[in-house]
Amino acid sequence: MFLKKKKEYVEYFNSNIFEEINKLKKEKNAILLAHYYQIPEIQDIADFIGDSLALAQQAKNTKAKIIIFAGVHFMAETAKILNPDKKVIVPDITAGCSLADSCKPEEFKNFINKYPDHKIISYINCSAEIKAMSDIICTSSNAVKIVESFPKEQKLIFNPDKNLGAYVNNITGRNMLLWNGTCEVHDILNVEKIIKLKQKYHDAKLISHPECKATILKISDFVGSTTALLNFTKNDSSLKYIVATETGVIHQMKKESPQKEFIIASNEENCSCNDCYHMKKNTLEKLYLCLKNESPEIKIEEKLIDKATISIMRMLELS
Ligand code: 13P
Ligand code: SF4
């Protein structure tokens, strides 16, 4: 009897969860920001979906009292740094990032101390502590522009993504020192497997995120941030794409271009290696609970916020 009731409750809850979340958002004057790598249901209920730059810009400009960030920790942390007086809550506080984790503040401090004449550009996928040690932040959509804002003779350190750093070095002709970090989702992609996919789907274009290895970027028809990839598929005339990034973005691609076919560039057919384990920790149920309880909340020391704001604001001013 109890089990039957519990099952009925779960069914009721699941069918009404969108309504419940929308009701709570309104009551609490909360905005839901979501990254393209979130599960489709979260993307569908979000007030704004975007790449890392667009999400930071949206967080900076929102008038809402509460920001619910459906993404990973460094993204919500950036929103908090830009809104120290607002409550920033997340569905799962343990949703991290392999890139951010690859750059520990103590190790990075020792590294940069060896190069006092270098300026430091950090990819937004890093902790608040690393942002506080950086001269400027960049995302995958503005990395080239940010690097080119420095004079050619200026020595630069780029961290933590060595693939994005090498890609930008190649485009700009710079020779930035690169931290040895990678994204576990993009770096695992294997060029031989992708060449096989290209042979199988010979009429498809290969589009890739710059967190992929150089060997993959070299054979790609287009390279860009999640928003840039989405816009490319919207405006380009092809009907088929091999997509070398996390699976989540395909939801918006299909919505924007239902007549087109999107093939995920994974190493094995039907494997889930392109699902970001961290991004996919967020569920509708956790989202509902975090909004209801206004927890877990992102908390950062005031001193750290003051330091980290400078490098983020420099990026926003240049973007
Ligand atoms: P963008 O959405 O800025 O391209 O970033 C991709 C990513 O890996 C986020 O973690
Ligand atoms: Fe980090 Fe990669 Fe996941 Fe993005 S996709 S959050 S870079 S591990």
mmCIF file of C-alpha atoms and ligand atoms in Angstrom:
data_model
loop_
_atom_site.group_PDB
_atom_site.id
_atom_site.type_symbol
_atom_site.label_atom_id
_atom_site.label_comp_id
_atom_site.label_asym_id
_atom_site.label_seq_id
_atom_site.Cartn_x
_atom_site.Cartn_y
_atom_site.Cartn_z
ATOM 1 C CA MET A 1 0.000 0.000 0.000
ATOM 2 C CA PHE A 2 2.747 2.392 1.054
ATOM 3 C CA LEU A 3 4.777 1.443 -2.020
ATOM 4 C CA LYS A 4 1.789 2.109 -4.262
ATOM 5 C CA LYS A 5 1.328 5.526 -2.658
ATOM 6 C CA LYS A 6 5.014 6.284 -3.009
ATOM 7 C CA LYS A 7 4.902 5.316 -6.705
ATOM 8 C CA GLU A 8 1.862 7.518 -7.252
ATOM 9 C CA TYR A 9 3.594 10.382 -5.496
ATOM 10 C CA VAL A 10 6.720 9.982 -7.665
ATOM 11 C CA GLU A 11 4.577 9.910 -10.818
ATOM 12 C CA TYR A 12 2.652 13.001 -9.675
ATOM 13 C CA PHE A 13 5.864 14.789 -8.758
ATOM 14 C CA ASN A 14 7.560 14.011 -12.082
ATOM 15 C CA SER A 15 4.610 15.170 -14.153
ATOM 16 C CA ASN A 16 4.316 18.423 -12.187
ATOM 17 C CA ILE A 17 7.963 19.216 -11.571
ATOM 18 C CA PHE A 18 8.196 21.826 -14.369
ATOM 19 C CA GLU A 19 5.190 23.640 -12.916
ATOM 20 C CA GLU A 20 6.604 23.447 -9.368
ATOM 21 C CA ILE A 21 9.986 24.805 -10.462
ATOM 22 C CA ASN A 22 8.399 27.655 -12.423
ATOM 23 C CA LYS A 23 6.170 28.529 -9.440
ATOM 24 C CA LEU A 24 9.163 28.657 -7.073
ATOM 25 C CA LYS A 25 11.221 30.733 -9.545
ATOM 26 C CA LYS A 26 8.445 33.328 -9.700
ATOM 27 C CA GLU A 27 7.760 33.382 -5.926
ATOM 28 C CA LYS A 28 11.448 33.804 -5.094
ATOM 29 C CA ASN A 29 12.395 36.135 -7.960
ATOM 30 C CA ALA A 30 15.008 33.638 -9.139
ATOM 31 C CA ILE A 31 16.608 33.225 -12.575
ATOM 32 C CA LEU A 32 17.735 29.840 -13.891
ATOM 33 C CA LEU A 33 20.918 29.996 -15.973
ATOM 34 C CA ALA A 34 21.939 26.778 -17.733
ATOM 35 C CA HIS A 35 24.903 25.662 -19.812
ATOM 36 C CA TYR A 36 24.390 23.784 -23.118
ATOM 37 C CA TYR A 37 25.848 20.626 -21.566
ATOM 38 C CA GLN A 38 22.930 20.265 -19.138
ATOM 39 C CA ILE A 39 20.330 17.506 -19.643
ATOM 40 C CA PRO A 40 17.594 18.517 -22.155
ATOM 41 C CA GLU A 41 14.903 18.885 -19.441
ATOM 42 C CA ILE A 42 16.997 21.489 -17.577
ATOM 43 C CA GLN A 43 17.761 23.353 -20.818
ATOM 44 C CA ASP A 44 14.014 23.419 -21.572
ATOM 45 C CA ILE A 45 13.088 25.014 -18.264
ATOM 46 C CA ALA A 46 16.002 27.502 -18.116
ATOM 47 C CA ASP A 47 15.477 31.263 -18.426
ATOM 48 C CA PHE A 48 18.743 31.526 -20.289
ATOM 49 C CA ILE A 49 21.016 28.938 -21.953
ATOM 50 C CA GLY A 50 24.477 29.855 -23.165
ATOM 51 C CA ASP A 51 28.211 29.273 -23.418
ATOM 52 C CA SER A 52 30.522 30.314 -20.581
ATOM 53 C CA LEU A 53 30.888 33.905 -21.785
ATOM 54 C CA ALA A 54 27.175 34.511 -22.372
ATOM 55 C CA LEU A 55 26.363 32.985 -18.980
ATOM 56 C CA ALA A 56 28.863 35.263 -17.203
ATOM 57 C CA GLN A 57 27.416 38.275 -19.051
ATOM 58 C CA GLN A 58 23.874 37.244 -18.135
ATOM 59 C CA ALA A 59 24.875 36.732 -14.484
ATOM 60 C CA LYS A 60 26.458 40.190 -14.446
ATOM 61 C CA ASN A 61 23.295 41.892 -15.746
ATOM 62 C CA THR A 62 20.467 40.051 -14.025
ATOM 63 C CA LYS A 63 18.064 41.916 -11.705
ATOM 64 C CA ALA A 64 16.836 38.675 -10.095
ATOM 65 C CA LYS A 65 17.384 38.146 -6.356
ATOM 66 C CA ILE A 66 18.543 34.548 -6.644
ATOM 67 C CA ILE A 67 20.651 32.933 -9.378
ATOM 68 C CA ILE A 68 20.232 29.174 -9.809
ATOM 69 C CA PHE A 69 23.210 28.011 -11.824
ATOM 70 C CA ALA A 70 22.765 24.721 -13.675
ATOM 71 C CA GLY A 71 26.302 24.066 -14.820
ATOM 72 C CA VAL A 72 29.464 23.291 -12.864
ATOM 73 C CA HIS A 73 31.116 24.835 -9.809
ATOM 74 C CA PHE A 74 33.504 27.287 -11.527
ATOM 75 C CA MET A 75 30.566 28.768 -13.502
ATOM 76 C CA ALA A 76 28.442 29.359 -10.412
ATOM 77 C CA GLU A 77 31.504 30.713 -8.601
ATOM 78 C CA THR A 78 31.994 33.254 -11.434
ATOM 79 C CA ALA A 79 28.332 34.299 -11.082
ATOM 80 C CA LYS A 80 28.850 34.797 -7.325
ATOM 81 C CA ILE A 81 32.038 36.850 -7.852
ATOM 82 C CA LEU A 82 30.055 39.117 -10.187
ATOM 83 C CA ASN A 83 27.122 39.290 -7.716
ATOM 84 C CA PRO A 84 28.514 39.245 -4.191
ATOM 85 C CA ASP A 85 25.199 40.496 -2.746
ATOM 86 C CA LYS A 86 23.032 37.896 -4.457
ATOM 87 C CA LYS A 87 22.329 34.332 -3.464
ATOM 88 C CA VAL A 88 23.835 31.892 -6.005
ATOM 89 C CA ILE A 89 22.575 28.333 -5.618
ATOM 90 C CA VAL A 90 23.377 25.119 -7.501
ATOM 91 C CA PRO A 91 21.573 21.772 -7.872
ATOM 92 C CA ASP A 92 24.722 19.797 -6.960
ATOM 93 C CA ILE A 93 27.675 21.454 -5.227
ATOM 94 C CA THR A 94 29.956 18.520 -6.123
ATOM 95 C CA ALA A 95 29.647 19.149 -9.893
ATOM 96 C CA GLY A 96 33.264 20.124 -10.645
ATOM 97 C CA CYS A 97 35.496 20.148 -13.736
ATOM 98 C CA SER A 98 38.633 18.180 -14.652
ATOM 99 C CA LEU A 99 40.232 21.307 -16.095
ATOM 100 C CA ALA A 100 39.622 23.423 -13.012
ATOM 101 C CA ASP A 101 40.864 20.529 -10.835
ATOM 102 C CA SER A 102 44.097 20.241 -12.854
ATOM 103 C CA CYS A 103 45.293 23.627 -11.633
ATOM 104 C CA LYS A 104 45.798 23.709 -7.877
ATOM 105 C CA PRO A 105 46.465 27.193 -6.446
ATOM 106 C CA GLU A 106 49.679 26.255 -4.586
ATOM 107 C CA GLU A 107 51.244 24.529 -7.630
ATOM 108 C CA PHE A 108 50.184 27.327 -9.927
ATOM 109 C CA LYS A 109 51.661 29.938 -7.599
ATOM 110 C CA ASN A 110 55.031 28.136 -7.648
ATOM 111 C CA PHE A 111 54.854 27.936 -11.439
ATOM 112 C CA ILE A 112 54.088 31.625 -12.064
ATOM 113 C CA ASN A 113 56.721 32.728 -9.539
ATOM 114 C CA LYS A 114 59.327 31.318 -11.950
ATOM 115 C CA TYR A 115 58.140 33.700 -14.700
ATOM 116 C CA PRO A 116 57.679 37.142 -13.109
ATOM 117 C CA ASP A 117 57.844 38.907 -16.502
ATOM 118 C CA HIS A 118 54.856 36.948 -17.891
ATOM 119 C CA LYS A 119 51.219 38.098 -17.849
ATOM 120 C CA ILE A 120 48.697 35.429 -16.916
ATOM 121 C CA ILE A 121 45.648 34.583 -19.013
ATOM 122 C CA SER A 122 43.349 32.016 -17.409
ATOM 123 C CA TYR A 123 40.576 30.130 -19.144
ATOM 124 C CA ILE A 124 37.353 30.643 -17.169
ATOM 125 C CA ASN A 125 37.395 26.904 -16.294
ATOM 126 C CA CYS A 126 39.436 27.474 -13.117
ATOM 127 C CA SER A 127 38.840 28.189 -9.444
ATOM 128 C CA ALA A 128 38.322 31.630 -7.858
ATOM 129 C CA GLU A 129 41.839 31.347 -6.365
ATOM 130 C CA ILE A 130 43.376 30.951 -9.835
ATOM 131 C CA LYS A 131 41.247 33.814 -11.173
ATOM 132 C CA ALA A 132 42.598 35.980 -8.345
ATOM 133 C CA MET A 133 46.185 35.223 -9.484
ATOM 134 C CA SER A 134 45.417 36.044 -13.139
ATOM 135 C CA ASP A 135 45.718 39.261 -15.127
ATOM 136 C CA ILE A 136 42.725 38.436 -17.285
ATOM 137 C CA ILE A 137 40.194 35.648 -17.897
ATOM 138 C CA CYS A 138 39.040 34.309 -21.254
ATOM 139 C CA THR A 139 36.532 31.787 -22.558
ATOM 140 C CA SER A 140 36.658 29.663 -25.699
ATOM 141 C CA SER A 141 34.662 32.306 -27.572
ATOM 142 C CA ASN A 142 36.996 35.248 -26.873
ATOM 143 C CA ALA A 143 40.410 33.594 -26.213
ATOM 144 C CA VAL A 144 41.971 34.828 -29.494
ATOM 145 C CA LYS A 145 40.744 38.387 -28.918
ATOM 146 C CA ILE A 146 41.989 38.438 -25.312
ATOM 147 C CA VAL A 147 45.442 37.115 -26.289
ATOM 148 C CA GLU A 148 45.695 39.640 -29.110
ATOM 149 C CA SER A 149 44.882 42.471 -26.706
ATOM 150 C CA PHE A 150 48.472 42.073 -25.409
ATOM 151 C CA PRO A 151 51.413 43.487 -27.407
ATOM 152 C CA LYS A 152 53.243 40.826 -29.482
ATOM 153 C CA GLU A 153 56.392 41.116 -27.362
ATOM 154 C CA GLN A 154 54.529 40.528 -24.064
ATOM 155 C CA LYS A 155 55.389 37.109 -22.603
ATOM 156 C CA LEU A 156 52.258 35.165 -21.650
ATOM 157 C CA ILE A 157 51.185 32.175 -19.570
ATOM 158 C CA PHE A 158 47.961 30.422 -20.589
ATOM 159 C CA ASN A 159 46.193 28.064 -18.225
ATOM 160 C CA PRO A 160 44.745 25.536 -17.505
ATOM 161 C CA ASP A 161 43.774 24.063 -20.924
ATOM 162 C CA LYS A 162 46.811 23.115 -23.006
ATOM 163 C CA ASN A 163 44.652 22.209 -26.042
ATOM 164 C CA LEU A 164 42.888 25.572 -26.175
ATOM 165 C CA GLY A 165 46.223 27.294 -25.449
ATOM 166 C CA ALA A 166 47.964 25.470 -28.328
ATOM 167 C CA TYR A 167 45.055 26.292 -30.643
ATOM 168 C CA VAL A 168 45.299 30.003 -29.781
ATOM 169 C CA ASN A 169 49.118 29.923 -30.113
ATOM 170 C CA ASN A 170 48.640 28.501 -33.595
ATOM 171 C CA ILE A 171 46.108 31.140 -34.689
ATOM 172 C CA THR A 172 47.861 34.153 -33.175
ATOM 173 C CA GLY A 173 51.474 33.080 -33.812
ATOM 174 C CA ARG A 174 52.265 33.558 -30.104
ATOM 175 C CA ASN A 175 54.343 31.258 -27.995
ATOM 176 C CA MET A 176 52.442 31.284 -24.687
ATOM 177 C CA LEU A 177 53.652 28.995 -21.911
ATOM 178 C CA LEU A 178 50.927 26.391 -21.380
ATOM 179 C CA TRP A 179 49.761 24.750 -18.164
ATOM 180 C CA ASN A 180 49.341 20.994 -18.609
ATOM 181 C CA GLY A 181 45.573 20.695 -18.070
ATOM 182 C CA THR A 182 42.865 19.094 -20.213
ATOM 183 C CA CYS A 183 39.132 18.528 -20.259
ATOM 184 C CA GLU A 184 38.510 14.817 -19.719
ATOM 185 C CA VAL A 185 35.528 14.870 -22.115
ATOM 186 C CA HIS A 186 37.246 16.502 -25.112
ATOM 187 C CA ASP A 187 40.791 15.211 -24.625
ATOM 188 C CA ILE A 188 39.684 11.569 -24.708
ATOM 189 C CA LEU A 189 38.483 11.882 -28.323
ATOM 190 C CA ASN A 190 40.686 9.906 -30.674
ATOM 191 C CA VAL A 191 41.612 11.263 -34.107
ATOM 192 C CA GLU A 192 41.729 7.823 -35.813
ATOM 193 C CA LYS A 193 38.172 7.058 -34.650
ATOM 194 C CA ILE A 194 37.027 10.440 -35.904
ATOM 195 C CA ILE A 195 38.662 9.874 -39.295
ATOM 196 C CA LYS A 196 36.696 6.599 -39.486
ATOM 197 C CA LEU A 197 33.499 8.500 -38.710
ATOM 198 C CA LYS A 198 34.354 11.025 -41.423
ATOM 199 C CA GLN A 199 34.760 8.139 -43.896
ATOM 200 C CA LYS A 200 31.442 6.615 -42.827
ATOM 201 C CA TYR A 201 29.569 9.936 -42.999
ATOM 202 C CA HIS A 202 31.519 11.430 -45.925
ATOM 203 C CA ASP A 203 28.853 14.105 -46.541
ATOM 204 C CA ALA A 204 29.015 15.419 -42.946
ATOM 205 C CA LYS A 205 31.066 18.387 -41.711
ATOM 206 C CA LEU A 206 33.242 17.911 -38.629
ATOM 207 C CA ILE A 207 32.713 20.680 -36.049
ATOM 208 C CA SER A 208 34.830 20.731 -32.885
ATOM 209 C CA HIS A 209 35.267 22.502 -29.569
ATOM 210 C CA PRO A 210 38.811 23.941 -29.097
ATOM 211 C CA GLU A 211 39.278 21.805 -25.948
ATOM 212 C CA CYS A 212 39.887 18.869 -28.382
ATOM 213 C CA LYS A 213 43.437 17.827 -29.333
ATOM 214 C CA ALA A 214 45.240 19.686 -32.166
ATOM 215 C CA THR A 215 45.094 16.585 -34.412
ATOM 216 C CA ILE A 216 41.280 16.772 -34.347
ATOM 217 C CA LEU A 217 41.091 20.565 -34.698
ATOM 218 C CA LYS A 218 43.356 20.367 -37.763
ATOM 219 C CA ILE A 219 40.896 18.159 -39.698
ATOM 220 C CA SER A 220 37.779 20.074 -38.546
ATOM 221 C CA ASP A 221 35.615 22.172 -40.851
ATOM 222 C CA PHE A 222 34.788 24.538 -37.997
ATOM 223 C CA VAL A 223 36.153 25.140 -34.466
ATOM 224 C CA GLY A 224 34.350 27.193 -31.833
ATOM 225 C CA SER A 225 32.682 27.553 -28.434
ATOM 226 C CA THR A 226 29.354 25.815 -27.811
ATOM 227 C CA THR A 227 27.428 28.908 -28.956
ATOM 228 C CA ALA A 228 29.622 29.248 -32.046
ATOM 229 C CA LEU A 229 29.091 25.563 -32.920
ATOM 230 C CA LEU A 230 25.339 25.949 -32.514
ATOM 231 C CA ASN A 231 25.258 29.098 -34.670
ATOM 232 C CA PHE A 232 27.383 27.396 -37.311
ATOM 233 C CA THR A 233 24.908 24.500 -37.658
ATOM 234 C CA LYS A 234 22.030 27.007 -37.845
ATOM 235 C CA ASN A 235 23.551 29.148 -40.610
ATOM 236 C CA ASP A 236 25.530 26.601 -42.644
ATOM 237 C CA SER A 237 24.034 24.853 -45.691
ATOM 238 C CA SER A 238 25.103 21.247 -44.854
ATOM 239 C CA LEU A 239 22.568 18.733 -43.622
ATOM 240 C CA LYS A 240 24.902 16.512 -41.571
ATOM 241 C CA TYR A 241 27.482 17.233 -38.842
ATOM 242 C CA ILE A 242 29.910 15.177 -36.773
ATOM 243 C CA VAL A 243 29.969 17.054 -33.460
ATOM 244 C CA ALA A 244 33.178 16.843 -31.380
ATOM 245 C CA THR A 245 32.048 18.137 -28.008
ATOM 246 C CA GLU A 246 29.811 17.180 -25.078
ATOM 247 C CA THR A 247 26.457 15.597 -26.037
ATOM 248 C CA GLY A 248 24.233 18.236 -24.364
ATOM 249 C CA VAL A 249 24.625 20.853 -27.100
ATOM 250 C CA ILE A 250 22.977 18.540 -29.649
ATOM 251 C CA HIS A 251 19.607 19.151 -27.946
ATOM 252 C CA GLN A 252 19.647 22.814 -29.055
ATOM 253 C CA MET A 253 21.103 21.929 -32.490
ATOM 254 C CA LYS A 254 18.182 19.567 -33.135
ATOM 255 C CA LYS A 255 15.688 22.142 -31.889
ATOM 256 C CA GLU A 256 17.126 24.859 -34.132
ATOM 257 C CA SER A 257 17.570 22.639 -37.212
ATOM 258 C CA PRO A 258 15.179 19.651 -36.988
ATOM 259 C CA GLN A 259 15.826 18.745 -40.637
ATOM 260 C CA LYS A 260 19.562 18.184 -39.997
ATOM 261 C CA GLU A 261 21.424 15.143 -38.657
ATOM 262 C CA PHE A 262 23.954 15.348 -35.813
ATOM 263 C CA ILE A 263 26.415 12.550 -35.148
ATOM 264 C CA ILE A 264 28.278 12.670 -31.860
ATOM 265 C CA ALA A 265 32.040 12.222 -32.377
ATOM 266 C CA SER A 266 32.585 9.551 -29.700
ATOM 267 C CA ASN A 267 35.301 6.892 -29.698
ATOM 268 C CA GLU A 268 32.830 3.993 -29.718
ATOM 269 C CA GLU A 269 29.285 3.883 -31.041
ATOM 270 C CA ASN A 270 26.753 4.250 -28.211
ATOM 271 C CA CYS A 271 29.431 4.982 -25.579
ATOM 272 C CA SER A 272 28.834 7.808 -23.126
ATOM 273 C CA CYS A 273 32.414 9.132 -23.094
ATOM 274 C CA ASN A 274 31.199 12.526 -24.380
ATOM 275 C CA ASP A 275 28.875 13.024 -21.420
ATOM 276 C CA CYS A 276 30.499 15.303 -18.863
ATOM 277 C CA TYR A 277 30.123 13.408 -15.601
ATOM 278 C CA HIS A 278 30.027 16.692 -13.689
ATOM 279 C CA MET A 279 27.511 18.522 -15.888
ATOM 280 C CA LYS A 280 25.238 15.498 -15.853
ATOM 281 C CA LYS A 281 25.151 15.389 -12.027
ATOM 282 C CA ASN A 282 22.407 18.020 -12.145
ATOM 283 C CA THR A 283 18.880 16.583 -12.328
ATOM 284 C CA LEU A 284 15.400 18.128 -12.324
ATOM 285 C CA GLU A 285 14.781 16.802 -8.844
ATOM 286 C CA LYS A 286 17.989 18.340 -7.458
ATOM 287 C CA LEU A 287 17.074 21.572 -9.216
ATOM 288 C CA TYR A 288 13.644 21.608 -7.558
ATOM 289 C CA LEU A 289 15.120 20.893 -4.122
ATOM 290 C CA CYS A 290 17.834 23.531 -4.404
ATOM 291 C CA LEU A 291 15.254 26.133 -5.329
ATOM 292 C CA LYS A 292 12.905 25.046 -2.548
ATOM 293 C CA ASN A 293 15.639 25.014 0.136
ATOM 294 C CA GLU A 294 17.775 27.791 -1.400
ATOM 295 C CA SER A 295 20.708 25.462 -0.917
ATOM 296 C CA PRO A 296 23.460 24.409 -1.645
ATOM 297 C CA GLU A 297 24.731 27.948 -1.872
ATOM 298 C CA ILE A 298 28.042 29.206 -3.314
ATOM 299 C CA LYS A 299 30.026 31.056 -0.637
ATOM 300 C CA ILE A 300 33.323 32.862 -1.278
ATOM 301 C CA GLU A 301 35.400 34.992 1.085
ATOM 302 C CA GLU A 302 35.054 38.725 0.467
ATOM 303 C CA LYS A 303 38.807 39.222 0.000
ATOM 304 C CA LEU A 304 38.933 36.529 -2.672
ATOM 305 C CA ILE A 305 35.913 38.013 -4.456
ATOM 306 C CA ASP A 306 37.617 41.423 -4.561
ATOM 307 C CA LYS A 307 40.772 39.944 -6.132
ATOM 308 C CA ALA A 308 39.043 37.609 -8.599
ATOM 309 C CA THR A 309 36.623 40.312 -9.829
ATOM 310 C CA ILE A 310 39.441 42.283 -11.454
ATOM 311 C CA SER A 311 40.464 39.631 -14.017
ATOM 312 C CA ILE A 312 36.847 38.722 -14.852
ATOM 313 C CA MET A 313 35.808 42.357 -15.305
ATOM 314 C CA ARG A 314 38.800 42.954 -17.619
ATOM 315 C CA MET A 315 37.509 40.147 -19.816
ATOM 316 C CA LEU A 316 33.922 41.442 -19.796
ATOM 317 C CA GLU A 317 35.094 44.922 -20.734
ATOM 318 C CA LEU A 318 36.982 43.500 -23.747
ATOM 319 C CA SER A 319 34.127 41.215 -24.865
HETATM 320 P P1 13P B 1 31.867 26.972 -23.711
HETATM 321 O O1 13P B 1 30.403 26.718 -23.525
HETATM 322 O O2 13P B 1 32.240 28.340 -23.256
HETATM 323 O O3 13P B 1 32.289 26.680 -25.103
HETATM 324 O O4 13P B 1 32.658 25.974 -22.733
HETATM 325 C C1 13P B 1 32.612 24.623 -22.866
HETATM 326 C C2 13P B 1 32.933 23.915 -21.613
HETATM 327 O O5 13P B 1 33.682 22.989 -21.581
HETATM 328 C C3 13P B 1 32.326 24.353 -20.409
HETATM 329 O O6 13P B 1 32.766 23.595 -19.386
HETATM 330 FE FE1 SF4 B 2 35.054 20.696 -17.333
HETATM 331 FE FE2 SF4 B 2 35.176 19.390 -19.625
HETATM 332 FE FE3 SF4 B 2 33.063 19.042 -18.066
HETATM 333 FE FE4 SF4 B 2 33.437 21.385 -19.351
HETATM 334 S S1 SF4 B 2 33.040 19.405 -20.274
HETATM 335 S S2 SF4 B 2 32.855 21.094 -17.197
HETATM 336 S S3 SF4 B 2 35.684 21.531 -19.318
HETATM 337 S S4 SF4 B 2 35.194 18.472 -17.548
#
